[in-house]
Amino acid sequence: MSPALTIRPYSEGALSQAAGKLRAGELVAFPTETVYGLGADATNADAVAGIYAAKKRPSFNPLISHFPDRDSAAQHAVFDARADKLADAFWPGALTLVLPRREDSTVCELVTAGLPSIAVRVPAHPMARELLRSVGRPVAAPSANRSGRISPTTAGHVAHSLGDDIGMILDGGPCGVGLESTVIDLTTERVVMLRPGGITAEQVAEVLDCEVVMAESDDTAPKSPGMLTSHYAPGLPVRLDAKTADHATFGHEILLAFGDCNTKGFDAVLWLSKSGDDIEAAANLFAKLHEADQKHFDGIAIAPIPDHGLGMAINDRMKRAAAPRSPHPSP
């Protein structure tokens, strides 16, 4: 960790310092209800370039712009009736909308990867919203970790991953949701889920009374974060749907357990949720992945998790964590 790194718990002074750094073009990590974000002034191309450099993230992968309220977001994105309904239902909260970008938007093209669309979100975390109000500008903020690695849900995770490359972390404690926001693309007539997250497809479909189409992975021109095949990866290999231990084939594994699963024979067990609660499992997912990623194990086994509700988002993250590592670093 760099000796210049400052980790400050919430206070009016800490918030003012963080807002000043962002307005000055510096990077600041801050909490949201989903994961910690690495923030930069979205209207400052040099500041945004610092995000890509710190994360070692490919520049073809767009960023999400964060706002304190819907009206602020509407200054940069074109809202239709569907977007208004979703914003009314889920903002502030764990939902990102990909919408047509307004021609007069001051968000730099590096944030949108040159696309005619822009990804916008109003987070629910009170500290994040207060910070965004204080900055007074859109804040681009991907997850505050090295590209392709496990997303951070505590200030300590951020410091471990990015401590040498950022100057300040605003510490708001552990994140409550623990999964990145759901990303919904409304730039066409279809409603497309680009990334499952804290808001389920069923919830979106109910509000809009229409089908929600699931997008395929995109390793060349993604419309949002979280679409690259290899993503959220720990250092150890990941095995999915692990029903039994098999030392001969997989070596010494630590199991991330869920519900009524078989834990016998594994070298260690960490529980996502003993009761089989998908909300609890989502909140624990990245923290438990960080804890499991230890050199004295050969791999991380993931117990089966039903693919509905938040289980869909959990399984999406684990499939990307288990995928062969891509030639490009992922966010």
CSV table of C-alpha atoms in Angstrom, one decimal:
chain,number,residue,atom,x,y,z
A,1,MET,CA,0.0,0.0,0.0
A,2,SER,CA,1.3,3.4,-0.9
A,3,PRO,CA,2.1,5.6,2.1
A,4,ALA,CA,0.3,8.5,0.4
A,5,LEU,CA,-3.0,6.5,0.5
A,6,THR,CA,-5.6,8.1,2.9
A,7,ILE,CA,-8.5,6.0,4.2
A,8,ARG,CA,-11.1,8.2,5.9
A,9,PRO,CA,-14.3,7.1,7.6
A,10,TYR,CA,-17.4,9.2,7.0
A,11,SER,CA,-17.4,12.8,8.3
A,12,GLU,CA,-18.3,16.1,6.8
A,13,GLY,CA,-14.6,16.9,6.5
A,14,ALA,CA,-13.8,13.6,4.8
A,15,LEU,CA,-16.7,14.1,2.3
A,16,SER,CA,-15.6,17.6,1.5
A,17,GLN,CA,-12.0,16.5,0.9
A,18,ALA,CA,-13.2,13.7,-1.4
A,19,ALA,CA,-15.4,16.0,-3.4
A,20,GLY,CA,-12.5,18.5,-3.7
A,21,LYS,CA,-10.2,15.8,-5.0
A,22,LEU,CA,-12.7,14.6,-7.6
A,23,ARG,CA,-13.3,18.2,-8.8
A,24,ALA,CA,-9.5,18.6,-9.1
A,25,GLY,CA,-9.2,15.6,-11.4
A,26,GLU,CA,-8.0,13.0,-8.8
A,27,LEU,CA,-9.3,9.5,-8.2
A,28,VAL,CA,-11.4,8.7,-5.1
A,29,ALA,CA,-12.8,5.3,-4.1
A,30,PHE,CA,-16.2,5.5,-2.3
A,31,PRO,CA,-18.9,3.1,-1.2
A,32,THR,CA,-22.2,2.4,-2.8
A,33,GLU,CA,-24.8,-0.1,-1.7
A,34,THR,CA,-23.5,-2.5,-4.4
A,35,VAL,CA,-19.7,-2.4,-4.3
A,36,TYR,CA,-17.0,0.3,-3.8
A,37,GLY,CA,-16.5,2.5,-6.9
A,38,LEU,CA,-13.4,4.2,-8.2
A,39,GLY,CA,-14.6,7.6,-9.0
A,40,ALA,CA,-13.4,10.3,-11.4
A,41,ASP,CA,-15.0,13.5,-12.8
A,42,ALA,CA,-16.8,12.1,-15.8
A,43,THR,CA,-16.4,15.4,-17.7
A,44,ASN,CA,-12.6,15.3,-17.3
A,45,ALA,CA,-11.0,13.0,-19.9
A,46,ASP,CA,-7.6,13.1,-18.1
A,47,ALA,CA,-9.2,12.1,-14.8
A,48,VAL,CA,-11.2,9.3,-16.5
A,49,ALA,CA,-8.0,8.1,-18.2
A,50,GLY,CA,-6.6,7.7,-14.7
A,51,ILE,CA,-9.3,5.1,-13.9
A,52,TYR,CA,-8.3,3.0,-16.9
A,53,ALA,CA,-4.7,3.3,-15.9
A,54,ALA,CA,-5.2,2.4,-12.2
A,55,LYS,CA,-7.5,-0.5,-13.0
A,56,LYS,CA,-5.5,-1.6,-16.1
A,57,ARG,CA,-8.8,-1.7,-17.9
A,58,PRO,CA,-9.3,-1.9,-21.7
A,59,SER,CA,-10.6,1.5,-23.0
A,60,PHE,CA,-13.2,-0.1,-25.2
A,61,ASN,CA,-15.1,-1.1,-22.0
A,62,PRO,CA,-17.5,1.8,-21.1
A,63,LEU,CA,-18.0,3.2,-17.6
A,64,ILE,CA,-21.2,4.0,-15.6
A,65,SER,CA,-21.8,7.7,-14.8
A,66,HIS,CA,-23.3,8.2,-11.3
A,67,PHE,CA,-25.7,11.0,-10.3
A,68,PRO,CA,-27.4,12.2,-7.1
A,69,ASP,CA,-30.9,12.1,-8.7
A,70,ARG,CA,-32.9,11.4,-11.9
A,71,ASP,CA,-33.0,15.0,-13.0
A,72,SER,CA,-29.2,15.2,-13.0
A,73,ALA,CA,-29.0,12.0,-15.0
A,74,ALA,CA,-31.6,13.4,-17.5
A,75,GLN,CA,-29.2,16.2,-18.3
A,76,HIS,CA,-27.0,13.6,-20.0
A,77,ALA,CA,-29.3,10.8,-21.1
A,78,VAL,CA,-32.6,10.7,-23.0
A,79,PHE,CA,-35.3,9.1,-20.9
A,80,ASP,CA,-38.3,7.5,-22.5
A,81,ALA,CA,-41.5,6.2,-20.7
A,82,ARG,CA,-39.8,2.9,-19.9
A,83,ALA,CA,-36.8,4.6,-18.4
A,84,ASP,CA,-39.1,6.8,-16.3
A,85,LYS,CA,-41.0,3.8,-15.0
A,86,LEU,CA,-37.8,2.0,-14.0
A,87,ALA,CA,-36.2,5.1,-12.4
A,88,ASP,CA,-39.4,5.6,-10.4
A,89,ALA,CA,-39.4,2.0,-9.3
A,90,PHE,CA,-35.8,1.4,-8.5
A,91,TRP,CA,-33.9,4.7,-8.1
A,92,PRO,CA,-32.0,5.4,-6.0
A,93,GLY,CA,-30.8,1.8,-6.1
A,94,ALA,CA,-28.9,-1.0,-7.8
A,95,LEU,CA,-30.1,-0.3,-11.3
A,96,THR,CA,-28.1,1.1,-14.2
A,97,LEU,CA,-29.9,2.3,-17.4
A,98,VAL,CA,-28.2,2.4,-20.8
A,99,LEU,CA,-29.9,5.2,-22.7
A,100,PRO,CA,-29.2,7.4,-25.7
A,101,ARG,CA,-26.7,10.0,-24.9
A,102,ARG,CA,-27.9,13.7,-25.1
A,103,GLU,CA,-26.0,15.6,-27.8
A,104,ASP,CA,-25.2,18.4,-25.3
A,105,SER,CA,-23.9,16.0,-22.6
A,106,THR,CA,-20.5,17.0,-21.1
A,107,VAL,CA,-19.6,13.5,-20.2
A,108,CYS,CA,-16.4,12.7,-22.1
A,109,GLU,CA,-16.3,10.1,-24.8
A,110,LEU,CA,-13.8,8.0,-22.9
A,111,VAL,CA,-16.6,7.2,-20.4
A,112,THR,CA,-18.9,6.0,-23.1
A,113,ALA,CA,-16.2,4.3,-25.1
A,114,GLY,CA,-17.3,6.4,-28.1
A,115,LEU,CA,-20.8,4.9,-28.1
A,116,PRO,CA,-23.9,7.0,-28.8
A,117,SER,CA,-25.3,5.6,-25.5
A,118,ILE,CA,-24.5,6.4,-21.9
A,119,ALA,CA,-24.9,4.2,-18.7
A,120,VAL,CA,-26.4,6.1,-15.8
A,121,ARG,CA,-27.2,5.3,-12.2
A,122,VAL,CA,-28.4,6.9,-9.0
A,123,PRO,CA,-27.0,4.9,-6.1
A,124,ALA,CA,-28.9,4.4,-2.9
A,125,HIS,CA,-25.9,4.7,-0.5
A,126,PRO,CA,-26.4,8.0,1.4
A,127,MET,CA,-22.7,8.7,1.5
A,128,ALA,CA,-22.4,8.2,-2.2
A,129,ARG,CA,-25.4,10.5,-3.0
A,130,GLU,CA,-24.0,13.2,-0.6
A,131,LEU,CA,-20.6,13.0,-2.3
A,132,LEU,CA,-22.2,13.2,-5.8
A,133,ARG,CA,-24.2,16.3,-4.7
A,134,SER,CA,-21.1,17.9,-3.4
A,135,VAL,CA,-19.1,17.2,-6.5
A,136,GLY,CA,-21.8,18.7,-8.7
A,137,ARG,CA,-20.7,16.8,-11.8
A,138,PRO,CA,-21.3,13.3,-13.1
A,139,VAL,CA,-18.9,10.8,-11.5
A,140,ALA,CA,-17.7,7.8,-13.6
A,141,ALA,CA,-17.1,4.9,-11.2
A,142,PRO,CA,-16.4,1.3,-12.1
A,143,SER,CA,-15.6,-1.1,-9.3
A,144,ALA,CA,-12.5,-0.1,-7.3
A,145,ASN,CA,-10.3,-3.1,-8.1
A,146,ARG,CA,-7.8,-4.3,-10.7
A,147,SER,CA,-9.4,-5.2,-13.9
A,148,GLY,CA,-10.7,-8.7,-14.0
A,149,ARG,CA,-10.3,-9.3,-10.3
A,150,ILE,CA,-12.8,-9.8,-7.5
A,151,SER,CA,-15.0,-6.7,-6.8
A,152,PRO,CA,-14.4,-4.9,-3.5
A,153,THR,CA,-17.1,-4.7,-0.8
A,154,THR,CA,-14.9,-3.1,1.9
A,155,ALA,CA,-12.4,-0.3,2.0
A,156,GLY,CA,-9.7,-2.9,2.8
A,157,HIS,CA,-10.4,-4.8,-0.4
A,158,VAL,CA,-9.9,-1.5,-2.3
A,159,ALA,CA,-6.6,-0.7,-0.5
A,160,HIS,CA,-5.3,-4.3,-1.2
A,161,SER,CA,-6.1,-4.0,-4.9
A,162,LEU,CA,-5.4,-0.4,-5.8
A,163,GLY,CA,-3.5,1.1,-2.8
A,164,ASP,CA,-0.5,2.1,-4.9
A,165,ASP,CA,-2.5,4.0,-7.5
A,166,ILE,CA,-5.1,6.1,-5.7
A,167,GLY,CA,-4.9,8.8,-3.1
A,168,MET,CA,-8.1,8.4,-1.1
A,169,ILE,CA,-10.7,5.9,0.0
A,170,LEU,CA,-13.9,7.1,1.6
A,171,ASP,CA,-14.7,4.3,4.0
A,172,GLY,CA,-18.4,3.6,4.5
A,173,GLY,CA,-18.1,0.1,5.9
A,174,PRO,CA,-19.2,-3.1,4.1
A,175,CYS,CA,-21.5,-2.8,1.1
A,176,GLY,CA,-25.1,-4.0,1.8
A,177,VAL,CA,-26.0,-5.5,-1.6
A,178,GLY,CA,-22.6,-6.9,-2.5
A,179,LEU,CA,-23.3,-7.4,-6.2
A,180,GLU,CA,-22.9,-4.7,-8.9
A,181,SER,CA,-25.9,-3.0,-10.3
A,182,THR,CA,-28.2,-4.6,-12.8
A,183,VAL,CA,-27.7,-3.0,-16.3
A,184,ILE,CA,-30.7,-2.6,-18.5
A,185,ASP,CA,-30.3,-1.4,-22.2
A,186,LEU,CA,-33.2,0.7,-23.4
A,187,THR,CA,-31.6,2.0,-26.6
A,188,THR,CA,-33.8,-0.2,-28.8
A,189,GLU,CA,-37.4,-1.4,-28.7
A,190,ARG,CA,-36.3,-4.5,-26.8
A,191,VAL,CA,-35.5,-4.4,-23.1
A,192,VAL,CA,-32.1,-6.1,-22.8
A,193,MET,CA,-30.4,-7.1,-19.5
A,194,LEU,CA,-26.7,-6.5,-20.2
A,195,ARG,CA,-25.7,-7.5,-16.7
A,196,PRO,CA,-27.8,-9.2,-13.9
A,197,GLY,CA,-27.3,-7.7,-10.5
A,198,GLY,CA,-29.2,-6.4,-7.5
A,199,ILE,CA,-32.5,-5.9,-9.3
A,200,THR,CA,-33.8,-9.1,-10.9
A,201,ALA,CA,-35.1,-9.7,-14.4
A,202,GLU,CA,-38.5,-10.6,-12.9
A,203,GLN,CA,-38.7,-7.2,-11.1
A,204,VAL,CA,-37.9,-5.3,-14.3
A,205,ALA,CA,-40.3,-7.3,-16.4
A,206,GLU,CA,-43.1,-6.7,-13.8
A,207,VAL,CA,-42.6,-3.0,-13.9
A,208,LEU,CA,-42.5,-2.7,-17.7
A,209,ASP,CA,-45.0,-5.6,-18.3
A,210,CYS,CA,-42.8,-7.0,-21.1
A,211,GLU,CA,-40.1,-9.6,-21.8
A,212,VAL,CA,-36.6,-8.9,-20.6
A,213,VAL,CA,-34.0,-10.4,-23.0
A,214,MET,CA,-30.6,-11.6,-21.7
A,215,ALA,CA,-27.6,-10.3,-23.6
A,216,GLU,CA,-24.7,-12.5,-24.6
A,217,SER,CA,-21.1,-11.8,-23.5
A,218,ASP,CA,-19.2,-9.3,-25.6
A,219,ASP,CA,-15.4,-9.2,-25.6
A,220,THR,CA,-15.0,-6.7,-28.4
A,221,ALA,CA,-17.5,-3.8,-28.1
A,222,PRO,CA,-19.5,-4.2,-24.8
A,223,LYS,CA,-22.3,-1.7,-24.1
A,224,SER,CA,-21.8,-1.8,-20.4
A,225,PRO,CA,-19.4,-3.1,-17.7
A,226,GLY,CA,-19.6,-6.8,-16.8
A,227,MET,CA,-20.1,-8.2,-20.3
A,228,LEU,CA,-16.6,-9.6,-20.9
A,229,THR,CA,-16.4,-13.3,-20.7
A,230,SER,CA,-13.6,-13.4,-18.1
A,231,HIS,CA,-14.5,-11.2,-15.1
A,232,TYR,CA,-14.5,-11.1,-11.3
A,233,ALA,CA,-11.7,-13.6,-11.2
A,234,PRO,CA,-9.8,-14.6,-8.0
A,235,GLY,CA,-6.2,-15.8,-8.3
A,236,LEU,CA,-7.2,-19.4,-7.8
A,237,PRO,CA,-9.2,-21.4,-10.4
A,238,VAL,CA,-13.0,-21.6,-9.8
A,239,ARG,CA,-15.1,-24.8,-10.1
A,240,LEU,CA,-18.9,-24.4,-10.4
A,241,ASP,CA,-21.8,-26.6,-9.3
A,242,ALA,CA,-19.5,-28.5,-7.0
A,243,LYS,CA,-21.6,-31.3,-5.4
A,244,THR,CA,-18.7,-33.4,-4.0
A,245,ALA,CA,-15.0,-33.0,-3.1
A,246,ASP,CA,-12.5,-34.8,-5.4
A,247,HIS,CA,-8.9,-34.4,-4.2
A,248,ALA,CA,-7.6,-36.6,-7.0
A,249,THR,CA,-8.9,-34.4,-9.7
A,250,PHE,CA,-9.1,-30.9,-8.2
A,251,GLY,CA,-6.6,-31.0,-5.3
A,252,HIS,CA,-7.2,-29.0,-2.1
A,253,GLU,CA,-10.3,-26.9,-2.5
A,254,ILE,CA,-12.2,-24.4,-0.3
A,255,LEU,CA,-15.9,-24.6,-0.8
A,256,LEU,CA,-18.3,-21.6,-0.9
A,257,ALA,CA,-21.3,-23.3,0.5
A,258,PHE,CA,-25.0,-22.5,0.0
A,259,GLY,CA,-28.1,-24.0,1.5
A,260,ASP,CA,-28.4,-27.7,1.9
A,261,CYS,CA,-25.2,-28.6,0.1
A,262,ASN,CA,-22.6,-31.4,0.7
A,263,THR,CA,-19.6,-29.9,2.6
A,264,LYS,CA,-17.9,-33.2,3.4
A,265,GLY,CA,-14.3,-33.8,2.1
A,266,PHE,CA,-13.5,-30.1,1.3
A,267,ASP,CA,-10.4,-28.7,3.0
A,268,ALA,CA,-12.4,-25.6,4.2
A,269,VAL,CA,-15.9,-24.2,4.0
A,270,LEU,CA,-17.1,-20.6,3.8
A,271,TRP,CA,-20.8,-20.1,3.9
A,272,LEU,CA,-22.6,-17.7,1.4
A,273,SER,CA,-25.8,-18.6,3.2
A,274,LYS,CA,-26.6,-21.6,5.4
A,275,SER,CA,-30.3,-21.0,5.0
A,276,GLY,CA,-30.2,-20.8,1.2
A,277,ASP,CA,-31.1,-17.1,1.1
A,278,ASP,CA,-30.1,-15.6,-2.2
A,279,ILE,CA,-30.0,-12.0,-0.8
A,280,GLU,CA,-27.6,-13.0,2.0
A,281,ALA,CA,-25.5,-15.0,-0.5
A,282,ALA,CA,-25.3,-12.0,-2.9
A,283,ALA,CA,-24.2,-9.7,0.0
A,284,ASN,CA,-21.5,-12.2,1.0
A,285,LEU,CA,-20.3,-13.2,-2.4
A,286,PHE,CA,-17.3,-11.0,-3.1
A,287,ALA,CA,-16.2,-10.8,0.5
A,288,LYS,CA,-16.1,-14.6,0.7
A,289,LEU,CA,-14.3,-14.9,-2.6
A,290,HIS,CA,-11.6,-12.5,-1.3
A,291,GLU,CA,-11.4,-14.7,1.9
A,292,ALA,CA,-11.2,-17.9,-0.1
A,293,ASP,CA,-8.5,-16.8,-2.4
A,294,GLN,CA,-5.6,-18.2,-0.4
A,295,LYS,CA,-2.4,-19.6,-1.8
A,296,HIS,CA,-2.4,-22.8,0.2
A,297,PHE,CA,-5.5,-24.0,-1.6
A,298,ASP,CA,-5.5,-25.4,-5.2
A,299,GLY,CA,-8.9,-24.0,-6.1
A,300,ILE,CA,-12.3,-22.6,-5.1
A,301,ALA,CA,-15.4,-24.8,-5.4
A,302,ILE,CA,-18.8,-23.2,-5.6
A,303,ALA,CA,-21.9,-25.1,-4.4
A,304,PRO,CA,-24.9,-25.2,-6.7
A,305,ILE,CA,-27.1,-22.1,-6.5
A,306,PRO,CA,-30.6,-22.0,-8.0
A,307,ASP,CA,-30.7,-19.8,-11.1
A,308,HIS,CA,-33.6,-17.5,-10.2
A,309,GLY,CA,-33.9,-14.3,-8.3
A,310,LEU,CA,-30.5,-13.0,-7.2
A,311,GLY,CA,-29.2,-16.5,-7.9
A,312,MET,CA,-29.1,-15.5,-11.6
A,313,ALA,CA,-26.7,-12.6,-10.8
A,314,ILE,CA,-24.6,-14.7,-8.5
A,315,ASN,CA,-24.2,-17.5,-11.1
A,316,ASP,CA,-23.4,-14.9,-13.8
A,317,ARG,CA,-20.5,-13.6,-11.7
A,318,MET,CA,-19.3,-17.1,-10.9
A,319,LYS,CA,-19.4,-18.2,-14.6
A,320,ARG,CA,-17.2,-15.2,-15.5
A,321,ALA,CA,-14.9,-15.9,-12.6
A,322,ALA,CA,-14.5,-19.5,-13.8
A,323,ALA,CA,-14.0,-18.6,-17.5
A,324,PRO,CA,-10.6,-18.9,-19.1
A,325,ARG,CA,-8.7,-15.6,-18.5
A,326,SER,CA,-9.1,-13.3,-21.5
A,327,PRO,CA,-6.2,-11.7,-23.3
A,328,HIS,CA,-7.5,-8.3,-22.3
A,329,PRO,CA,-7.8,-7.4,-18.7
A,330,SER,CA,-11.4,-7.2,-17.6
A,331,PRO,CA,-13.0,-4.7,-15.3
